[in-house]
XYZ file of C-alpha atoms in Angstrom:
527
model
C -22.575 3.423 -22.923
C -26.014 1.632 -22.438
C -25.625 -1.952 -21.635
C -27.767 -4.053 -19.891
C -27.159 -2.935 -16.486
C -28.489 -6.076 -14.840
C -26.707 -8.751 -16.609
C -23.233 -6.242 -16.608
C -24.043 -6.002 -12.374
C -24.208 -9.752 -12.420
C -21.395 -10.884 -14.379
C -19.502 -7.882 -12.261
C -20.354 -9.658 -9.069
C -19.362 -13.135 -9.874
C -16.070 -11.808 -11.209
C -15.423 -9.520 -7.992
C -16.366 -12.832 -5.629
C -13.790 -14.745 -7.568
C -10.734 -11.554 -7.481
C -11.625 -11.620 -3.998
C -11.185 -15.074 -3.242
C -7.750 -15.237 -5.208
C -6.786 -12.215 -2.970
C -7.527 -14.143 -0.306
C -5.681 -17.378 -1.552
C -2.627 -14.538 -2.365
C -3.134 -13.759 1.642
C -3.233 -16.817 3.096
C 0.264 -18.451 0.871
C 2.186 -14.779 1.775
C 3.833 -16.312 4.847
C 7.189 -13.494 4.817
C 8.764 -10.703 2.793
C 9.369 -12.843 -0.149
C 5.835 -14.098 -0.934
C 4.646 -10.470 -0.688
C 7.851 -8.737 -2.950
C 8.287 -11.387 -5.889
C 5.527 -14.102 -5.110
C 7.894 -16.541 -3.424
C 10.066 -17.172 -6.651
C 7.441 -19.643 -7.423
C 5.400 -18.546 -10.063
C 3.833 -20.853 -12.561
C 5.342 -19.421 -16.329
C 1.742 -19.384 -17.727
C 0.347 -16.934 -14.897
C 3.877 -15.084 -15.302
C 2.872 -14.555 -18.952
C -0.898 -13.753 -18.577
C 0.331 -11.342 -15.671
C 3.088 -10.207 -17.614
C 0.793 -8.878 -20.378
C -2.253 -8.154 -18.667
C 0.065 -5.458 -15.879
C 1.126 -3.943 -19.755
C -2.096 -3.992 -21.559
C -4.545 -1.717 -19.825
C -7.461 0.338 -20.649
C -4.852 2.879 -22.463
C -4.067 -0.117 -25.027
C -7.473 -0.768 -25.605
C -9.294 2.401 -25.097
C -6.860 4.823 -25.149
C -4.583 3.741 -28.133
C -7.070 2.255 -30.059
C -8.858 5.697 -30.070
C -5.536 6.990 -31.236
C -5.683 4.470 -34.003
C -8.948 5.465 -35.168
C -7.545 8.774 -35.529
C -4.205 8.068 -37.411
C -4.707 4.975 -38.707
C -2.818 1.287 -39.098
C 0.642 2.870 -38.569
C 0.048 2.034 -34.877
C 0.254 -1.769 -35.747
C 4.229 -1.097 -35.800
C 3.887 -0.394 -31.923
C 2.375 -4.197 -31.935
C 5.753 -5.367 -33.724
C 7.783 -3.499 -31.261
C 5.839 -4.724 -28.294
C 6.053 -8.672 -29.456
C 9.788 -8.337 -30.398
C 11.110 -5.779 -27.416
C 8.257 -6.585 -24.930
C 8.334 -10.086 -25.003
C 11.074 -11.668 -27.219
C 14.179 -9.381 -26.118
C 12.900 -8.632 -22.662
C 12.119 -12.372 -21.840
C 14.813 -14.059 -23.463
C 18.086 -11.319 -23.308
C 16.799 -9.617 -20.360
C 14.502 -11.953 -18.243
C 16.808 -14.986 -17.981
C 19.387 -12.622 -16.436
C 17.226 -10.705 -14.439
C 16.063 -13.849 -12.877
C 19.753 -15.522 -12.388
C 21.427 -12.185 -10.969
C 18.025 -11.349 -8.905
C 18.247 -14.846 -7.319
C 21.585 -14.651 -6.717
C 21.615 -11.368 -4.616
C 18.271 -11.778 -3.546
C 16.986 -8.679 -4.907
C 12.981 -8.202 -4.038
C 12.460 -4.937 -6.062
C 13.853 -3.173 -9.419
C 15.328 -0.478 -7.356
C 16.758 -2.993 -5.037
C 18.529 -5.104 -7.715
C 19.650 -2.203 -9.446
C 21.404 -1.154 -5.589
C 22.837 -4.919 -5.248
C 24.217 -5.031 -9.065
C 26.089 -1.351 -8.064
C 26.785 -2.163 -4.519
C 25.137 1.075 -4.191
C 22.295 2.337 -1.952
C 21.913 5.613 -3.785
C 21.408 3.314 -6.855
C 18.885 2.168 -4.977
C 17.418 5.248 -3.697
C 17.404 7.292 -6.763
C 15.869 4.447 -8.727
C 12.932 4.338 -6.029
C 12.656 7.774 -6.128
C 12.362 8.049 -9.825
C 9.284 5.459 -9.180
C 7.708 7.317 -6.255
C 7.749 10.075 -8.295
C 6.670 9.481 -11.937
C 4.281 6.529 -11.317
C 1.489 8.060 -9.923
C 1.119 9.904 -12.884
C 0.740 6.386 -14.967
C -1.752 5.412 -12.220
C -3.802 8.301 -12.293
C -4.418 8.104 -15.914
C -5.322 4.338 -15.285
C -7.839 5.384 -12.545
C -9.388 7.812 -14.423
C -9.862 5.611 -17.286
C -11.762 2.697 -15.104
C -13.507 5.302 -13.114
C -14.866 6.700 -16.716
C -15.538 3.282 -18.042
C -17.713 2.524 -14.493
C -19.583 5.748 -14.636
C -20.828 5.703 -18.446
C -21.558 2.172 -17.622
C -23.735 2.112 -14.244
C -24.860 6.040 -14.363
C -22.966 6.551 -10.935
C -21.457 9.115 -9.889
C -17.701 9.877 -11.442
C -16.363 10.269 -7.281
C -18.058 6.933 -6.292
C -16.791 4.994 -8.972
C -13.353 5.863 -8.582
C -12.896 5.416 -4.912
C -14.465 2.324 -5.371
C -12.454 1.181 -7.984
C -9.433 1.961 -6.052
C -10.521 0.583 -3.114
C -11.569 -2.488 -4.497
C -7.999 -3.358 -5.981
C -5.988 -2.045 -3.371
C -7.845 -4.537 -1.001
C -6.195 -7.350 -2.468
C -3.081 -5.551 -3.277
C -2.213 -4.277 0.522
C -3.521 -7.422 2.007
C -2.099 -10.078 -0.491
C 0.857 -8.943 -2.081
C 2.457 -9.742 -5.254
C 0.993 -13.375 -5.276
C -2.414 -12.314 -4.817
C -1.738 -9.626 -7.718
C -0.591 -11.833 -10.196
C -3.094 -14.513 -9.694
C -6.018 -12.086 -10.292
C -3.671 -11.084 -13.507
C -4.025 -14.446 -14.884
C -7.691 -14.141 -14.374
C -8.112 -10.477 -15.576
C -5.689 -11.541 -18.662
C -7.868 -14.727 -19.978
C -11.231 -12.581 -19.717
C -9.188 -9.738 -22.077
C -7.894 -12.597 -24.175
C -11.583 -13.735 -24.703
C -13.010 -10.351 -25.118
C -10.558 -9.151 -27.695
C -10.817 -11.886 -30.411
C -14.340 -11.989 -30.058
C -14.374 -8.491 -31.002
C -11.772 -9.140 -33.881
C -14.273 -11.578 -35.174
C -17.357 -9.838 -34.786
C -15.653 -6.569 -36.395
C -14.756 -8.387 -39.800
C -18.326 -9.915 -40.016
C -19.907 -6.455 -39.317
C -17.382 -5.117 -41.769
C -18.047 -7.276 -44.538
C -14.628 -9.891 -44.060
C -11.320 -9.205 -43.701
C -10.277 -8.189 -47.663
C -13.552 -6.218 -48.063
C -12.913 -3.825 -44.169
C -9.111 -3.128 -45.404
C -9.746 -2.142 -49.222
C -12.743 0.718 -47.928
C -10.238 1.698 -45.275
C -7.650 2.067 -48.058
C -9.989 3.868 -50.019
C -10.846 6.348 -47.107
C -8.029 8.502 -47.731
C -9.410 11.680 -49.612
C -11.797 12.169 -46.124
C -8.836 12.556 -44.228
C -9.986 15.907 -42.150
C -7.881 19.159 -43.195
C -5.999 19.739 -40.075
C -4.815 16.067 -40.013
C -4.107 16.206 -43.705
C -1.906 19.527 -43.265
C -0.355 17.259 -40.313
C 0.976 14.873 -42.651
C -1.869 12.361 -42.297
C -2.267 10.223 -46.011
C -4.769 7.765 -44.591
C -5.662 5.219 -42.727
C -4.311 1.942 -44.013
C -1.163 4.441 -44.638
C 1.750 5.846 -42.641
C 1.843 9.909 -42.264
C 4.740 11.685 -44.731
C 7.738 11.180 -43.409
C 9.201 13.578 -41.112
C 5.854 15.504 -40.567
C 4.549 16.407 -37.204
C 2.021 13.506 -36.879
C 4.924 11.183 -38.454
C 6.799 12.473 -35.569
C 4.336 12.165 -33.160
C 2.901 8.463 -33.949
C 6.401 7.041 -34.253
C 8.782 9.060 -31.509
C 5.892 9.152 -28.904
C 3.688 6.088 -29.336
C 5.771 3.665 -31.367
C 9.248 4.283 -29.786
C 8.158 5.744 -26.194
C 6.092 2.932 -25.507
C 7.825 0.137 -27.424
C 11.021 0.687 -26.270
C 9.797 2.073 -22.607
C 8.518 -1.405 -21.766
C 12.045 -3.008 -21.609
C 12.450 -0.623 -18.488
C 9.350 -1.195 -16.552
C 9.799 -1.680 -12.767
C 6.184 -3.480 -12.813
C 7.698 -5.554 -15.166
C 10.806 -6.291 -14.714
C 10.072 -7.531 -10.920
C 8.089 -10.484 -12.547
C 11.260 -12.108 -13.772
C 12.349 -12.588 -10.186
C 9.011 -14.645 -9.146
C 10.056 -17.781 -11.331
C 12.487 -20.751 -10.434
C 14.487 -21.167 -13.500
C 15.001 -19.835 -17.001
C 12.910 -22.846 -19.014
C 9.925 -20.821 -16.892
C 10.647 -18.217 -18.784
C 11.359 -19.817 -22.443
C 7.966 -21.111 -21.769
C 6.216 -17.841 -20.758
C 7.122 -16.453 -24.227
C 5.114 -18.938 -26.154
C 2.056 -17.281 -24.493
C 3.091 -13.800 -23.556
C 3.573 -13.427 -27.573
C 0.423 -14.258 -28.910
C -1.067 -12.559 -25.540
C 0.185 -9.342 -26.939
C -0.519 -9.848 -30.341
C -4.320 -10.294 -29.616
C -4.426 -7.165 -27.221
C -2.443 -4.448 -29.119
C -2.994 -6.058 -32.756
C -6.648 -6.209 -32.463
C -7.489 -2.997 -30.547
C -5.091 -0.925 -33.081
C -7.050 -2.787 -36.156
C -10.073 -2.265 -34.990
C -9.815 1.014 -34.134
C -8.611 2.401 -38.034
C -11.352 -0.270 -38.782
C -14.037 2.136 -36.971
C -13.873 5.022 -39.553
C -15.148 1.977 -42.099
C -18.075 1.398 -39.882
C -18.894 5.083 -38.856
C -18.729 6.113 -42.699
C -20.752 3.095 -43.791
C -23.614 3.937 -40.827
C -23.297 7.699 -40.566
C -21.083 9.080 -43.141
C -18.948 10.490 -40.646
C -15.226 9.346 -39.840
C -14.462 8.066 -36.256
C -13.117 11.284 -35.024
C -16.125 13.180 -36.161
C -18.189 10.354 -34.253
C -16.358 10.926 -31.118
C -18.066 12.303 -28.534
C -17.047 15.633 -27.524
C -14.183 14.946 -29.820
C -12.434 12.949 -27.556
C -10.707 10.278 -29.116
C -10.813 7.757 -26.300
C -15.016 7.332 -26.772
C -14.276 6.216 -29.985
C -14.189 2.462 -29.143
C -16.856 2.097 -26.903
C -18.984 4.009 -28.862
C -18.161 1.561 -31.908
C -18.741 -1.183 -29.517
C -22.016 0.012 -28.264
C -23.597 0.740 -31.679
C -22.525 -2.281 -33.653
C -22.038 -4.976 -31.334
C -24.506 -7.945 -29.739
C -25.632 -6.646 -26.213
C -23.951 -9.818 -24.820
C -21.107 -8.466 -26.378
C -21.080 -5.106 -24.861
C -21.160 -6.590 -20.916
C -18.392 -9.086 -22.064
C -16.266 -6.462 -23.781
C -17.276 -3.971 -20.504
C -15.985 -6.978 -18.096
C -12.784 -6.988 -20.345
C -12.292 -3.464 -20.126
C -12.655 -3.663 -16.380
C -10.150 -6.532 -16.007
C -7.224 -4.703 -17.996
C -7.742 -1.306 -15.724
C -7.792 -3.716 -12.627
C -4.544 -5.560 -13.762
C -2.625 -2.812 -14.551
C -3.297 -0.550 -11.348
C -2.908 -3.833 -9.003
C 0.862 -4.004 -10.136
C 1.228 -0.267 -10.205
C -0.042 -0.221 -6.570
C 2.393 -2.996 -5.778
C 5.172 -1.357 -7.571
C 4.800 2.136 -6.166
C 4.104 0.998 -2.419
C 7.156 -1.329 -2.279
C 9.421 1.530 -3.647
C 8.462 3.951 -1.612
C 8.451 1.175 1.702
C 11.414 -0.726 1.051
C 13.401 1.159 -1.339
C 12.968 4.757 0.024
C 11.819 4.887 3.465
C 14.137 2.027 4.155
C 17.138 4.265 4.032
C 15.904 6.158 6.719
C 15.612 3.905 9.696
C 14.641 0.148 8.653
C 16.931 -2.180 8.039
C 14.842 -5.450 7.328
C 12.275 -5.408 4.858
C 9.277 -5.969 6.517
C 5.424 -5.723 5.318
C 4.068 -3.465 7.613
C 5.728 -0.693 6.473
C 5.212 -1.539 3.018
C 1.851 -1.875 3.355
C 1.539 1.147 4.634
C 3.984 3.109 2.039
C 1.304 1.229 -0.404
C -1.497 3.049 1.133
C -0.074 6.385 1.010
C 0.858 6.105 -2.838
C -2.610 5.039 -3.439
C -4.235 8.388 -1.599
C -1.537 10.176 -4.092
C -2.832 8.715 -7.143
C -6.472 9.231 -6.301
C -5.564 12.842 -5.658
C -3.887 13.120 -8.459
C -6.413 11.681 -10.978
C -9.522 14.014 -9.320
C -7.135 16.798 -10.662
C -5.602 15.406 -14.123
C -8.061 16.049 -17.305
C -9.971 13.342 -18.293
C -8.582 12.700 -21.972
C -4.745 11.996 -20.573
C -4.752 7.961 -21.186
C -2.367 7.250 -23.985
C -0.323 10.420 -23.430
C 0.395 9.576 -19.613
C 1.247 5.768 -20.938
C 3.747 6.927 -22.881
C 5.017 9.656 -20.848
C 5.844 7.337 -18.042
C 7.363 4.865 -20.295
C 9.890 6.853 -21.881
C 10.883 8.325 -18.458
C 11.690 4.561 -17.455
C 13.740 4.094 -20.341
C 15.286 7.512 -20.708
C 16.274 6.545 -16.528
C 16.712 2.953 -16.375
C 17.378 1.188 -19.775
C 21.258 1.722 -20.037
C 21.755 1.220 -16.468
C 19.803 -1.963 -16.308
C 21.056 -3.334 -19.780
C 24.901 -2.605 -17.868
C 23.759 -4.543 -14.766
C 22.985 -7.306 -16.281
C 25.888 -7.551 -19.034
C 28.933 -6.428 -17.556
C 30.991 -8.554 -14.948
C 31.967 -5.212 -13.296
C 29.242 -2.617 -13.711
C 30.570 1.002 -13.153
C 28.717 2.600 -10.497
C 30.245 6.122 -11.825
C 28.733 5.418 -15.321
C 25.602 4.280 -14.026
C 25.097 7.650 -11.883
C 25.799 9.629 -14.729
C 23.161 7.666 -17.092
C 20.558 7.832 -14.303
C 20.919 11.175 -13.975
C 21.199 12.732 -17.357
C 18.218 10.662 -18.506
C 15.979 11.927 -16.087
C 17.148 14.707 -16.240
C 17.038 15.059 -20.002
C 13.627 13.620 -20.186
C 12.187 16.151 -17.539
C 14.108 19.127 -19.287
C 12.448 18.109 -22.732
C 8.919 17.496 -21.438
C 8.817 20.491 -19.448
C 10.396 23.325 -22.335
C 10.511 21.859 -25.738
C 7.795 18.703 -26.279
C 4.764 21.288 -27.026
C 2.038 18.870 -26.007
C 3.321 18.841 -22.094
C 4.854 22.183 -22.219
C 2.185 24.143 -23.516
C -0.111 22.065 -20.450
C 2.661 22.758 -17.422
C 3.399 26.357 -18.633
C 7.500 26.290 -17.302
C 8.324 27.280 -20.802
C 5.870 30.255 -21.245
C 6.355 31.137 -17.889
C 10.354 31.621 -18.403
C 10.276 32.610 -21.651
C 6.886 33.863 -23.067
C 6.525 30.515 -25.791
C 4.975 27.432 -25.391
C 7.823 25.639 -26.131
C 11.449 26.978 -26.466
C 12.173 25.315 -29.632
C 10.382 25.597 -33.146
C 8.591 22.639 -35.148
C 9.996 19.940 -36.238
C 11.306 19.753 -32.895
C 8.559 20.789 -30.429
C 7.325 17.320 -31.956
C 10.082 15.026 -31.174
C 9.178 12.852 -27.674
C 11.545 13.335 -24.948
C 12.411 9.748 -25.174
C 14.567 10.212 -28.673
C 16.441 12.678 -27.063
C 16.881 11.588 -23.676
C 17.467 7.946 -24.154
C 20.795 8.500 -26.383
C 22.189 10.972 -24.055
C 21.339 8.712 -21.150
C 23.694 5.594 -23.119
C 26.100 8.225 -24.214
C 26.717 9.426 -20.122
C 27.070 6.029 -19.375
C 29.779 5.320 -21.843
C 31.261 8.229 -21.039
C 31.193 7.367 -16.969
C 32.414 3.957 -18.007
C 35.510 4.963 -20.225
C 36.446 7.085 -17.514
C 36.646 4.417 -14.891
C 38.860 2.267 -17.255
C 40.862 5.201 -17.819
C 41.664 5.292 -13.972
C 41.692 1.667 -14.051
C 44.720 1.367 -16.588
C 46.426 4.419 -14.872
C 46.515 2.517 -11.408
C 47.760 -0.442 -13.112
C 50.401 0.949 -15.017
C 51.617 3.446 -11.970
C 51.463 -0.432 -9.801
C 53.576 -2.027 -12.851
C 56.029 0.883 -12.557
C 56.664 1.123 -8.728
C 57.086 -2.423 -8.705
């Protein structure tokens, strides 16, 4: 993307100085393990809301999912609905309050630690930590890729240099300052993102002749849908795909449900509920978090779909045809570069950098605490100390960097949906049971976590064709890219694994109840 490089570098240097200053402030305020792990449990509600939103919204939402909206249309807005309804309201009001109360009572400092203490089981802590350690590097690598691609295209520096420098800067304040530094920098980054997306919405509508004119033109472009997309069920950029079609299944099950439901069980988001001192702070955070998520995802998806109007009016082609090498991740940057004033291009680039850094810092912190506290602690260290956690954080950062060099470039949106789907399948029923049961069943939790994780991996490796074809296991063992044909191969693993995980929880709970009842009757008979 062509920008005024000197202006961008100058603004970026000022931004990085502030980030480093906030990281140092976090370091000065980190006196013990609780400060490093849960920010001392005294974060301001506005900082919580901005940190939660900035962590949730990364370059994947703005560039990756914005590009998907340009390809598939305004149906992506349903993801915004779920993000606000589930990711903010349900998450904060129904899960957040219980998480804060129970987390404070049990002195839990990570999501796996919360699960282990709720169920009185070191296995649950270890298993949940292991899922994070094995699954989160995929998502982290995708964020690294997005940030490095953006820096490379903006500053015209080598990709390897951009990726390593990007990871090193974020790693510095995460390792030294812990969650306090992460949340302080998140709040600043969230503010920058909010300014950038607000201006993007206004300028997009001005450029396209107003709200009504822009959407009227978009609705009239249905006859321009590419043949391949039309054959898959797409009906236009202002309408939903045909019900049950392959594109409908991808849009609804993978993008809308996968991310919309998956956000409820994201370990890096759950731990933020334990950083405030009371439930009133969570109520106040909702008032900031809801509008923030609306502006982040709603603007990205709306502007993404409307890029079709711009490229058709200026170049006579759809947004997908205007994408560089057919890569949907280039649509939003191409649109910004071609249609926006130079100053805003710089502001938007800074917003993208902030989005990538805010998510990346939280993932680094979560992976490090999961490995250093929840997994490795079982084999030796009994007390939470910062040194092994910092060493574990460095280890997970190195693993993520290696993955970023291996993975393909156009994987941002898919990796996001995959990780969120895995978390929902493995953790959500168990998490809900722990929060709302007075005597949570360990057997039910083990069955749910194992079933959800196994079902998600099996469906991903052998059925969901976008992943199974790339992994090659199905082809190696059965001679076909996916063991089931359409429409099943277009159904996201979450849609299968989450119900199975919930069913396993109910079965385990019922078995426990049956045994308790039998023991009670036996005791009564003996008496």
